[in-house]
Coordinates of C-alpha atoms and ligand atoms in Angstrom, one line a residue:
Chain A
X269 CA 18.4 1.6 -21.5
X270 CA 20.6 -0.9 -19.7
X271 CA 20.5 1.3 -16.6
X272 CA 16.7 1.5 -16.7
X273 CA 16.5 -2.3 -16.9
X274 CA 19.1 -2.6 -14.1
X275 CA 17.0 -0.3 -11.9
X276 CA 13.9 -2.4 -12.5
X277 CA 15.7 -5.6 -11.6
X278 CA 17.1 -4.0 -8.4
X279 CA 13.5 -3.1 -7.5
X280 CA 12.2 -6.7 -7.9
X281 CA 14.9 -9.2 -7.3
X282 CA 14.7 -9.0 -3.5
X283 CA 10.9 -9.1 -3.8
X284 CA 9.4 -12.4 -2.4
X285 CA 6.1 -12.2 -4.4
X286 CA 8.2 -11.9 -7.5
X287 CA 10.1 -15.0 -6.8
X288 CA 7.1 -17.0 -5.8
X289 CA 5.3 -16.2 -9.1
X290 CA 8.4 -16.7 -11.2
X291 CA 9.4 -19.9 -9.4
X292 CA 5.9 -21.3 -9.9
X293 CA 6.0 -20.3 -13.6
X294 CA 9.3 -22.0 -14.2
X295 CA 8.3 -25.1 -12.3
X296 CA 5.0 -25.5 -14.1
X297 CA 6.6 -24.8 -17.5
X298 CA 9.3 -27.3 -16.9
X299 CA 6.9 -29.9 -15.6
X300 CA 4.4 -29.5 -18.5
X301 CA 7.2 -29.5 -21.1
X302 CA 8.8 -32.6 -19.9
X303 CA 5.7 -34.6 -19.2
X304 CA 3.3 -33.5 -22.0
X305 CA 4.4 -36.3 -24.3
X306 CA 3.6 -39.0 -21.8
X307 CA 0.2 -37.3 -21.0
X308 CA -0.8 -36.9 -24.6
X309 CA 0.2 -40.4 -25.7
X310 CA -1.3 -42.2 -22.7
X311 CA -4.5 -40.3 -23.3
X312 CA -4.5 -41.1 -27.0
X313 CA -3.8 -44.7 -26.4
X314 CA -6.4 -45.0 -23.7
X315 CA -9.1 -43.6 -26.0
X316 CA -8.4 -46.0 -28.9
X317 CA -5.8 -48.6 -29.0
X318 CA -6.3 -49.5 -32.6
X319 CA -4.0 -48.0 -35.1
X320 CA -1.9 -46.4 -32.4
X321 CA 0.8 -44.6 -34.2
X322 CA 4.4 -45.4 -34.0
X323 CA 5.6 -43.5 -31.0
X324 CA 8.8 -42.3 -32.5
X325 CA 7.4 -41.0 -35.7
X326 CA 4.7 -39.1 -33.8
X327 CA 7.0 -37.9 -31.0
X328 CA 6.0 -34.4 -29.8
X329 CA 9.6 -33.7 -29.1
X330 CA 11.0 -34.4 -32.6
X331 CA 12.9 -31.6 -34.3
X332 CA 11.6 -29.4 -35.8
X333 CA 8.0 -29.8 -34.6
X334 CA 9.2 -29.7 -31.0
X335 CA 9.2 -25.9 -31.3
X336 CA 5.6 -25.8 -32.4
X337 CA 4.4 -28.3 -29.8
X338 CA 6.2 -26.9 -26.8
X339 CA 5.3 -23.2 -27.5
X340 CA 1.7 -24.3 -28.0
X341 CA 1.4 -26.3 -24.8
X342 CA 2.8 -23.8 -22.3
X343 CA 1.4 -20.6 -23.8
X344 CA -1.4 -20.5 -21.3
X345 CA 1.1 -20.1 -18.4
X346 CA 1.8 -16.6 -19.5
X347 CA -0.9 -15.5 -17.1
X348 CA 1.7 -15.9 -14.3
X349 CA 4.0 -13.5 -16.0
X350 CA 1.0 -11.1 -16.5
X351 CA 0.3 -11.2 -12.8
X352 CA 4.0 -10.4 -12.1
X353 CA 3.8 -7.4 -14.4
X354 CA 0.5 -6.2 -12.9
X355 CA 1.8 -6.6 -9.4
X356 CA 5.0 -4.7 -10.3
X357 CA 3.1 -1.8 -12.0
X358 CA 0.4 -1.5 -9.4
X359 CA 3.0 -1.7 -6.5
X360 CA 4.5 1.5 -7.9
X361 CA 1.2 3.2 -7.4
X362 CA 0.3 1.7 -4.0
X363 CA 3.7 2.4 -2.6
X364 CA 3.7 5.8 -4.4
X365 CA 7.2 5.0 -5.6
X366 CA 6.4 6.4 -9.0
X367 CA 6.8 9.7 -7.3
X368 CA 10.2 8.6 -6.0
X369 CA 11.3 7.6 -9.4
X370 CA 10.2 10.7 -11.2
X371 CA 11.3 13.2 -8.5
X372 CA 14.7 11.5 -8.3
X373 CA 15.2 12.2 -12.0
X374 CA 13.6 9.7 -14.3
X375 CA 11.3 11.2 -17.0
X376 CA 7.8 9.8 -17.2
X377 CA 8.9 8.1 -20.4
X378 CA 11.9 6.6 -18.8
X379 CA 9.7 5.2 -16.1
X380 CA 7.5 3.4 -18.6
X381 CA 10.4 2.4 -20.7
X382 CA 11.9 0.6 -17.7
X383 CA 8.7 -1.4 -17.4
X384 CA 8.6 -2.2 -21.1
X385 CA 12.2 -3.4 -20.9
X386 CA 11.3 -5.6 -18.0
X387 CA 8.4 -7.0 -20.0
X388 CA 10.7 -7.8 -22.9
X389 CA 13.1 -9.3 -20.4
X390 CA 10.4 -11.6 -18.9
X391 CA 9.3 -12.6 -22.4
X392 CA 12.8 -13.5 -23.3
X393 CA 13.1 -15.5 -20.2
X394 CA 10.0 -17.5 -21.2
X395 CA 11.4 -18.1 -24.7
X396 CA 14.7 -19.2 -23.2
X397 CA 12.9 -21.7 -21.0
X398 CA 11.2 -23.3 -24.0
X399 CA 14.4 -23.0 -26.1
X400 CA 16.5 -24.9 -23.5
X401 CA 13.8 -27.5 -22.9
X402 CA 13.2 -27.9 -26.6
X403 CA 16.9 -28.4 -27.3
X404 CA 17.2 -31.0 -24.6
X405 CA 14.0 -32.9 -25.6
X406 CA 14.7 -32.6 -29.3
X407 CA 18.2 -34.0 -28.9
X408 CA 16.9 -37.0 -26.9
X409 CA 14.0 -37.7 -29.2
X410 CA 15.1 -37.0 -32.8
X411 CA 16.7 -40.0 -34.6
X412 CA 18.7 -38.0 -37.1
X413 CA 19.8 -34.5 -35.9
X414 CA 20.8 -31.9 -38.5
X415 CA 21.3 -28.2 -38.2
X416 CA 18.5 -27.5 -40.5
X417 CA 16.3 -29.9 -38.7
X418 CA 16.8 -28.0 -35.5
X419 CA 16.3 -24.5 -36.7
X420 CA 13.5 -25.1 -39.2
X421 CA 10.3 -23.9 -37.5
X422 CA 12.3 -21.6 -35.3
X423 CA 9.7 -19.0 -36.2
X424 CA 7.5 -20.5 -33.5
X425 CA 10.0 -19.2 -30.9
X426 CA 9.7 -15.7 -32.4
X427 CA 6.0 -16.0 -32.4
X428 CA 6.1 -17.2 -28.8
X429 CA 8.0 -14.1 -27.8
X430 CA 5.5 -11.9 -29.6
X431 CA 2.6 -13.8 -28.0
X432 CA 4.0 -13.3 -24.5
X433 CA 5.2 -9.7 -25.1
X434 CA 1.8 -8.6 -26.5
X435 CA -0.1 -10.3 -23.7
X436 CA 2.2 -8.7 -21.0
X437 CA 1.8 -5.3 -22.7
X438 CA -2.0 -5.8 -22.3
X439 CA -1.6 -6.7 -18.7
X440 CA 0.7 -3.7 -18.2
X441 CA -1.9 -1.4 -19.7
X442 CA -4.6 -2.7 -17.4
X443 CA -2.2 -2.2 -14.4
X444 CA -1.5 1.4 -15.4
X445 CA -5.2 2.0 -16.0
X446 CA -6.6 0.6 -12.8
X447 CA -3.6 1.1 -10.4
X448 CA -4.8 -1.7 -8.1
X449 CA -3.5 -5.2 -8.4
X450 CA -6.7 -7.1 -7.4
X451 CA -8.9 -5.1 -9.8
X452 CA -6.4 -5.4 -12.6
X453 CA -5.9 -9.2 -12.3
X454 CA -9.7 -9.5 -12.0
X455 CA -10.2 -7.5 -15.2
X456 CA -7.5 -9.4 -17.1
X457 CA -9.1 -12.8 -16.1
X458 CA -12.6 -11.5 -16.8
X459 CA -11.7 -10.2 -20.2
X460 CA -9.4 -13.0 -21.2
X461 CA -11.5 -15.9 -20.1
X462 CA -15.0 -14.6 -20.4
X463 CA -15.6 -11.5 -22.4
X464 CA -13.4 -12.1 -25.3
X465 CA -14.2 -15.8 -25.7
X466 CA -17.9 -14.9 -25.8
X467 CA -17.3 -12.2 -28.3
X468 CA -15.1 -14.5 -30.4
X469 CA -17.9 -17.1 -30.3
X470 CA -20.4 -14.8 -31.9
X471 CA -18.1 -12.9 -34.3
X472 CA -17.5 -14.0 -37.9
X473 CA -14.1 -15.3 -38.5
X474 CA -12.6 -12.2 -40.2
X475 CA -13.5 -10.1 -37.1
X476 CA -12.6 -12.8 -34.6
X477 CA -9.0 -12.9 -35.7
X478 CA -8.5 -9.2 -35.0
X479 CA -9.6 -9.4 -31.4
X480 CA -6.6 -8.6 -29.3
X481 CA -6.1 -11.7 -27.2
X482 CA -7.5 -14.0 -30.0
X483 CA -4.9 -12.6 -32.4
X484 CA -2.3 -13.4 -29.8
X485 CA -3.5 -17.0 -29.3
X486 CA -3.7 -17.5 -33.0
X487 CA 0.0 -16.9 -33.5
X488 CA 0.7 -20.5 -32.5
X489 CA -2.1 -22.7 -33.9
X490 CA -3.1 -26.2 -32.7
X491 CA -0.3 -28.7 -33.7
X492 CA -1.0 -32.0 -35.3
X493 CA -0.2 -34.8 -32.8
X494 CA -1.2 -38.3 -32.0
X495 CA -4.1 -37.1 -30.0
X496 CA -5.5 -35.1 -32.9
X497 CA -6.8 -38.1 -34.7
X498 CA -9.7 -37.9 -32.2
X499 CA -10.8 -34.6 -33.6
X500 CA -11.9 -34.6 -37.2
X501 CA -11.9 -31.9 -39.8
X502 CA -9.4 -29.4 -38.4
X503 CA -7.1 -27.5 -40.7
X504 CA -3.8 -27.7 -39.0
X505 CA -1.4 -24.9 -39.7
X506 CA 2.1 -25.9 -39.1
X507 CA 3.7 -22.4 -39.7
X508 CA 3.2 -18.9 -38.2
X509 CA 1.0 -16.7 -40.4
X510 CA 2.5 -13.3 -41.0
X511 CA -1.0 -11.7 -40.8
X512 CA -1.3 -12.9 -37.2
X513 CA 2.2 -11.6 -36.4
X514 CA 1.3 -8.2 -37.8
X515 CA -2.0 -7.9 -35.9
X516 CA -0.3 -9.0 -32.6
X517 CA 2.6 -6.6 -33.1
X518 CA 0.1 -3.8 -33.9
X519 CA -1.7 -4.5 -30.6
X520 CA 1.6 -4.6 -28.7
X521 CA 2.4 -1.1 -30.1
X522 CA -1.0 0.2 -29.4
X523 CA -1.0 -1.0 -25.7
X524 CA 2.4 0.4 -25.1
X525 CA 1.5 3.7 -26.8
X526 CA -1.5 3.9 -24.5
X527 CA 0.7 3.3 -21.4
X528 CA 3.1 6.1 -22.5
X529 CA 0.1 8.3 -23.0
X530 CA -1.3 7.6 -19.6
X531 CA 2.1 8.2 -18.0
X532 CA 2.4 11.5 -19.8
X533 CA -1.1 12.8 -18.9
X534 CA -1.6 11.5 -15.4
X535 CA -0.9 13.1 -12.0
X536 CA 0.9 10.7 -9.7
Chain B
X1185 CA 25.6 37.9 -7.0
X1186 CA 22.4 36.2 -5.9
X1187 CA 21.3 33.5 -8.2
X1188 CA 17.7 32.6 -8.7
X1189 CA 17.2 28.9 -8.1
X1190 CA 13.5 28.7 -8.8
X1191 CA 11.1 31.0 -10.4
X1192 CA 7.4 30.2 -10.6
X1193 CA 5.2 32.2 -13.0
X1194 CA 1.4 32.3 -12.8
X1195 CA 1.1 28.6 -11.9
X1196 CA -2.5 27.2 -11.9
X1197 CA -3.9 23.8 -11.1
X1198 CA -7.6 23.0 -10.7
X1199 CA -9.2 19.9 -9.5
X1200 CA -12.7 20.2 -10.8
X1201 CA -14.0 23.5 -9.2
X1202 CA -11.2 23.5 -6.6
X1203 CA -8.4 25.9 -7.4
X1204 CA -5.6 24.0 -5.7
X1205 CA -3.0 26.4 -7.1
X1206 CA -4.2 29.8 -8.2
X1207 CA -2.0 32.0 -10.3
X1208 CA 1.0 31.5 -8.1
X1209 CA 4.3 33.3 -8.7
X1210 CA 7.4 33.3 -6.6
X1211 CA 11.1 33.4 -6.6
X1212 CA 13.6 31.5 -4.6
X1213 CA 17.2 32.8 -4.3
X1214 CA 20.2 30.5 -3.8
X1215 CA 21.2 29.8 -0.3
X1216 CA 17.8 30.7 1.3
X1217 CA 15.6 28.5 3.4
X1218 CA 12.3 29.2 1.7
X1219 CA 9.1 28.4 3.6
X1220 CA 5.8 27.8 1.9
X1221 CA 3.4 28.4 4.7
X1222 CA -0.3 27.7 4.5
X1223 CA -3.1 25.8 6.2
X1224 CA -4.2 22.3 5.2
X1225 CA -5.5 22.3 1.6
X1226 CA -3.8 25.6 0.6
X1227 CA -2.0 24.0 -2.3
X1228 CA 1.5 23.4 -0.9
X1229 CA 1.8 19.8 -1.9
X1230 CA 0.2 20.4 -5.2
X1231 CA 2.8 23.2 -5.9
X1232 CA 5.7 21.0 -4.9
X1233 CA 4.3 18.1 -7.0
X1234 CA 4.2 20.3 -10.1
X1235 CA 7.8 21.4 -9.5
X1236 CA 8.9 17.8 -9.6
X1237 CA 6.8 16.8 -12.6
X1238 CA 4.6 14.5 -10.5
X1239 CA 1.6 16.7 -11.2
X1240 CA 0.8 18.4 -14.5
X1241 CA -0.1 22.1 -14.1
X1242 CA -3.0 23.5 -16.0
X1243 CA -1.2 26.7 -16.9
X1244 CA 1.8 28.8 -16.0
X1245 CA 5.4 27.6 -15.8
X1246 CA 8.4 27.4 -13.6
X1247 CA 12.2 27.7 -14.2
X1248 CA 14.8 25.8 -12.3
X1249 CA 18.1 27.6 -12.4
X1250 CA 16.6 29.8 -15.1
X1251 CA 15.8 26.9 -17.4
X1252 CA 12.6 25.1 -18.2
X1253 CA 12.3 21.9 -16.1
X1254 CA 14.0 18.6 -17.3
X1255 CA 14.8 15.3 -15.7
X1256 CA 18.5 16.3 -15.6
X1257 CA 17.6 19.2 -13.3
X1258 CA 15.6 17.0 -11.0
X1259 CA 18.7 14.9 -10.5
X1260 CA 20.2 17.9 -8.7
X1261 CA 17.1 18.5 -6.6
X1262 CA 16.2 16.3 -3.7
X1263 CA 12.5 16.2 -2.9
X1264 CA 10.2 14.7 -0.4
X1265 CA 6.6 15.3 -1.4
X1266 CA 3.8 14.7 1.1
X1267 CA 5.5 11.7 2.8
X1268 CA 8.6 9.6 2.6
X1269 CA 8.1 6.9 -0.2
X1270 CA 10.4 3.9 -0.7
X1271 CA 10.0 0.3 -1.6
X1272 CA 8.9 -1.2 1.7
X1273 CA 10.4 -4.6 1.2
X1274 CA 13.9 -3.2 0.4
X1275 CA 16.5 -2.3 2.9
X1276 CA 17.5 1.3 3.4
X1277 CA 20.7 0.8 1.5
X1278 CA 19.0 -1.0 -1.4
X1279 CA 16.5 1.9 -1.7
X1280 CA 19.2 4.4 -1.7
X1281 CA 21.1 2.5 -4.4
X1282 CA 18.0 2.7 -6.7
X1283 CA 18.0 6.5 -6.2
X1284 CA 21.7 6.7 -6.8
X1285 CA 21.3 4.7 -10.0
X1286 CA 18.5 7.1 -11.1
X1287 CA 20.7 10.2 -10.3
X1288 CA 23.8 8.5 -11.8
X1289 CA 25.8 9.1 -8.6
X1290 CA 28.4 7.0 -6.9
X1291 CA 27.3 4.5 -4.3
X1292 CA 30.1 5.8 -2.0
X1293 CA 27.8 8.8 -1.3
X1294 CA 25.3 6.5 0.3
X1295 CA 27.4 6.0 3.4
X1296 CA 27.9 9.8 3.8
X1297 CA 24.2 10.6 3.7
X1298 CA 23.2 7.7 5.9
X1299 CA 25.6 8.9 8.5
X1300 CA 24.4 12.5 8.2
X1301 CA 20.9 11.5 9.1
X1302 CA 22.0 9.0 11.7
X1303 CA 20.7 5.9 10.0
X1304 CA 24.0 4.2 9.1
X1305 CA 23.6 1.5 11.8
X1306 CA 20.2 0.6 10.4
X1307 CA 21.2 0.5 6.8
X1308 CA 20.3 -3.1 6.3
X1309 CA 16.8 -2.9 7.9
X1310 CA 13.9 -2.9 5.6
X1311 CA 12.1 0.4 5.0
X1312 CA 8.9 -1.2 6.2
X1313 CA 10.3 -1.7 9.7
X1314 CA 11.3 1.9 10.1
X1315 CA 9.5 4.3 12.5
X1316 CA 8.0 7.5 11.0
X1317 CA 11.0 9.6 12.1
X1318 CA 13.4 7.1 10.6
X1319 CA 11.4 7.1 7.3
X1320 CA 11.6 10.9 7.3
X1321 CA 15.3 10.8 7.9
X1322 CA 15.9 8.2 5.2
X1323 CA 13.9 10.3 2.8
X1324 CA 16.2 13.3 3.6
X1325 CA 19.2 11.0 3.0
X1326 CA 17.8 10.0 -0.4
X1327 CA 17.1 13.6 -1.3
X1328 CA 20.7 14.6 -0.6
X1329 CA 22.2 12.0 -2.9
X1330 CA 23.8 13.3 -6.1
X1331 CA 25.1 16.4 -4.4
X1332 CA 21.7 18.0 -4.4
X1333 CA 21.8 21.8 -4.7
X1334 CA 18.2 22.2 -3.7
X1335 CA 16.2 20.3 -1.1
X1336 CA 12.4 20.3 -1.2
X1337 CA 10.7 19.1 2.0
X1338 CA 7.0 18.8 2.4
X1339 CA 6.0 19.0 6.1
X1340 CA 9.1 17.1 7.2
X1341 CA 8.1 17.1 10.8
X1342 CA 4.5 16.1 10.4
X1343 CA 3.5 13.4 12.8
X1344 CA 6.8 13.3 14.7
X1345 CA 7.1 13.6 18.5
X1346 CA 9.0 16.7 20.0
X1347 CA 12.3 14.8 20.0
X1348 CA 11.8 13.7 16.4
X1349 CA 10.9 17.2 15.4
X1350 CA 14.0 18.6 17.1
X1351 CA 16.2 16.0 15.3
X1352 CA 14.8 16.7 11.9
X1353 CA 15.1 20.5 12.4
X1354 CA 18.7 20.0 13.5
X1355 CA 19.4 18.1 10.3
X1356 CA 17.7 20.7 8.2
X1357 CA 19.8 23.5 9.8
X1358 CA 23.0 21.5 9.2
X1359 CA 22.1 21.0 5.5
X1360 CA 21.2 24.7 5.2
X1361 CA 24.6 25.5 6.7
X1362 CA 26.3 23.9 3.8
X1363 CA 24.7 26.4 1.4
X1364 CA 22.1 24.1 0.0
X1365 CA 18.9 25.9 -0.9
X1366 CA 15.9 24.5 1.0
X1367 CA 12.3 24.9 0.1
X1368 CA 10.1 23.7 2.9
X1369 CA 6.3 23.5 3.0
X1370 CA 4.7 23.7 6.4
X1371 CA 1.4 24.6 8.1
X1372 CA 3.2 25.5 11.3
X1373 CA 3.9 29.2 11.7
X1374 CA 6.4 28.6 14.5
X1375 CA 8.4 26.1 12.4
X1376 CA 8.7 28.5 9.5
X1377 CA 9.7 31.3 11.9
X1378 CA 12.4 29.1 13.4
X1379 CA 14.1 27.7 10.3
X1380 CA 13.2 29.8 7.3
X1381 CA 14.8 33.0 6.0
X1382 CA 12.1 33.7 3.4
X1383 CA 8.5 32.8 3.2
X1384 CA 5.5 32.8 0.9
X1385 CA 2.1 32.5 2.5
X1386 CA -0.5 30.5 0.7
X1387 CA -4.2 30.3 1.2
X1388 CA -6.6 28.5 -1.1
X1389 CA -3.9 28.2 -3.7
X1390 CA -3.1 31.9 -3.7
X1391 CA 0.0 33.7 -2.5
X1392 CA -1.3 36.2 0.0
X1393 CA 2.1 37.5 1.1
X1394 CA 5.8 36.8 0.7
X1395 CA 9.2 38.2 1.7
X1396 CA 11.8 37.9 4.4
X1397 CA 10.5 36.0 7.4
X1398 CA 11.6 38.8 9.7
X1399 CA 9.2 41.2 7.8
X1400 CA 6.3 39.0 6.8
X1401 CA 5.9 37.1 10.0
X1402 CA 7.0 39.7 12.5
X1403 CA 4.6 40.8 15.2
X1404 CA 3.8 44.1 13.6
X1405 CA 0.9 46.3 14.2
X1406 CA -1.5 47.8 11.7
X1407 CA -3.7 50.8 12.0
X1408 CA -6.5 51.3 9.6
X1409 CA -7.3 55.0 9.0
X1410 CA -9.6 57.0 6.8
X1411 CA -10.0 60.7 6.2
X1412 CA -11.9 62.9 3.7
X1413 CA -8.6 63.8 2.1
X1414 CA -6.8 60.6 1.6
X1415 CA -3.7 62.0 -0.2
X1416 CA -3.0 64.4 2.7
X1417 CA -3.6 61.6 5.2
X1418 CA -1.1 59.4 3.4
X1419 CA 1.6 62.1 3.4
X1420 CA 1.0 62.9 7.0
X1421 CA 1.1 59.2 8.2
X1422 CA 4.4 58.7 6.4
X1423 CA 6.0 61.2 8.7
X1424 CA 5.1 59.4 11.9
X1425 CA 7.9 57.5 13.7
X1426 CA 8.3 53.8 13.1
X1427 CA 5.9 53.6 10.2
X1428 CA 7.2 50.9 7.9
X1429 CA 4.7 50.9 5.2
X1430 CA 1.5 52.6 4.1
X1431 CA -0.9 51.0 1.7
X1432 CA -4.2 52.3 0.3
X1433 CA -7.0 49.7 0.3
X1434 CA -10.4 50.8 -1.0
X1435 CA -11.2 54.0 0.9
X1436 CA -8.9 53.2 3.8
X1437 CA -5.2 53.6 4.5
X1438 CA -3.4 50.7 6.1
X1439 CA -0.4 51.8 8.1
X1440 CA 2.1 49.3 9.2
X1441 CA 4.4 49.9 12.2
X1442 CA 7.6 48.3 13.1
X1443 CA 7.0 48.7 16.8
X1444 CA 4.2 49.1 19.2
X1445 CA 2.4 52.4 19.0
X1446 CA -0.6 54.0 20.8
X1447 CA -3.6 54.7 18.6
X1448 CA -4.4 58.0 20.4
X1449 CA -0.8 59.2 20.0
X1450 CA -1.0 58.5 16.2
X1451 CA -4.4 60.2 16.0
X1452 CA -3.0 63.3 17.8
X1453 CA 0.0 63.4 15.4
X1454 CA -2.3 63.3 12.4
X1455 CA -4.4 66.0 13.8
X1456 CA -1.3 68.2 14.4
X1457 CA -0.5 67.6 10.7
X1458 CA -3.9 69.0 9.8
X1459 CA -5.7 65.8 9.0
X1460 CA -9.0 65.0 10.6
X1461 CA -9.5 61.3 10.9
X1462 CA -13.0 59.9 10.1
X1463 CA -12.1 56.3 10.9
X1464 CA -9.4 54.7 12.9
X1465 CA -9.1 51.1 14.1
X1466 CA -6.2 49.1 15.4
X1467 CA -5.6 45.6 14.3
X1468 CA -2.9 43.0 14.2
X1469 CA -1.5 42.4 10.8
X1470 CA -4.3 40.7 8.8
X1471 CA -2.1 37.7 8.0
X1472 CA -1.2 37.3 11.6
X1473 CA -4.8 37.4 12.6
X1474 CA -5.6 34.7 10.1
X1475 CA -2.7 32.5 11.0
X1476 CA -2.9 33.0 14.7
X1477 CA -6.4 31.4 14.5
X1478 CA -5.8 28.8 11.8
X1479 CA -2.2 27.8 12.4
X1480 CA -1.3 28.4 16.0
X1481 CA -3.7 25.7 17.1
X1482 CA -1.8 23.0 15.2
Ligands
ATP1154 N1 -5.8 14.4 -6.5 C1 -6.6 15.3 -6.1 N2 -7.9 15.3 -6.5 C2 -8.8 16.3 -6.2 N3 -8.4 17.3 -5.4 C3 -7.2 17.4 -4.9 C4 -6.2 16.4 -5.3 N4 -5.0 16.7 -4.7 C5 -5.3 17.9 -4.0 N5 -6.6 18.2 -4.1 C6 -7.2 19.4 -3.5 O1 -6.3 20.5 -3.8 C7 -6.3 21.4 -2.7 C8 -4.8 21.6 -2.3 O2 -4.3 20.4 -1.8 P1 -2.8 20.2 -1.3 O3 -2.6 18.8 -1.0 O4 -1.9 20.8 -2.3 O5 -2.8 21.1 0.0 P2 -1.6 21.2 1.1 O6 -1.4 22.6 1.3 O7 -0.5 20.3 0.8 O8 -2.4 20.7 2.4 P3 -1.8 19.9 3.7 O9 -1.3 20.9 4.6 O10 -3.1 19.2 4.2 O11 -0.8 18.9 3.2 C9 -7.1 20.8 -1.6 O12 -8.4 21.4 -1.6 C10 -7.3 19.3 -2.0 O13 -8.5 18.8 -1.6
MG1155 MG1 0.4 18.7 1.8

């Protein structure tokens, strides 16, 4: 297993495209995480100055709500990681290096397993980024710091891992299916930003929540913050619902199963 | 004792209505340089792809070293299928390290194989920047990693200039000299004659002949004869000097000679044996005829 991950890393670490995308992802994540409080609060105070809440009691960065707020706000950036995964998978097709891997002695399962490990690795990286930022921001913005105060709501970090891992598994499936990077990225965007949102709009709630990407985005619900006073009548959910976690995990398993199946059946 | 390195049994692969590999069976013994000779589209690459688990066969099977194929066997087999493939943005040495990791072999082997193919001075250059000949040589280096016992080469001289061709052939001969079994696909008759010990000839996915190169591809002569009494004809023909083989095909007897003979002399001989010939025609070996047309041009 470790060897497989090492092989994957050796393939990509010298790759410029990889570093551009990952660099962009890290920069944007950091930027948003560290500036979101200022943006939200200035927006909230511009809209209505009356009854502006006490800054500290509403800080986005307070333990333990920091985990919920941060994971919610940078979740959308996972598209960068999805593009990384798609490029890495489709490169193996366009360079025909799948042949090199298998004829050198990987099994087809090993080959996919390497990619799955890489996906888990990138998901962990994303979680780590939020974890470190959250720790710093929480320390700076929480009046009384207790151990429980930090690790309460830690489930949001687990949910965040699942959110990214499932989404990347979906991207990987598309990459394996279509073999071409442009097409795959196009399909991911089309499905994620147009097809599924439209479907979700028309579906009743109990069906809506079992749509693949919708289930992923429901893992971490809209947090209650200063700006939310502008929107009425929303049920805020300040925990991770296990049903959503089960549905997302189910999708991750399904996507990965399909990838293994494709690799088993296909001629390279 | 000769050991069988590879045995293919009734292998089939169809692409729609195209029979890319059609009931192919063959055996490769250890230490041979085995040529798979056939024109474009005859199923060479498809066959080699199946052997390396890159392509799934429809039916039939194959045994490496007497065992069904596994990834562990592939680590002992170096293969270049269709063209050299590597990560274009990685240097030669980085690419070889990936193969070494897959084959669980020591990085110290990398220097040896790079020197063998003459690429050691260019080891830090990206694969993308290599010429076709260099790519081919790097692929051979990669295939040799892990103390490969078998080397599979698919048209290794394709697209190279005469100097490049000579270099690659030189490397192949050197490797063969170390006792490594080599399986080489080619559409060039001359190439197979020069470097192979054994050969299977493919056409439209079928094996149409196989054996020692000296026998299968030698410039032999065939005479097609027919007589009212075929049994008697066969017995008589067998007595003629330099007859290597006789084979009945439909209502004709195909007689194969190991040296040049005169048809009228052969006819006179048969007559003296009491056989009256009703049909006699001289031809080059059918395989030769076919390949002289199809392959010599290339
Ligand atoms: N992926 C594929 N899809 C459809 N047909 C294919 C595919 N791969 C090969 N074929 C067909 O199978 C037949 C055998 O092809 P193959 O590549 O094995 O021939 P080859 O002997 O290697 O030829 P060449 O000397 O041109 O390399 C050809 O008719 C080819 O068109
Ligand atoms: Mg070919």
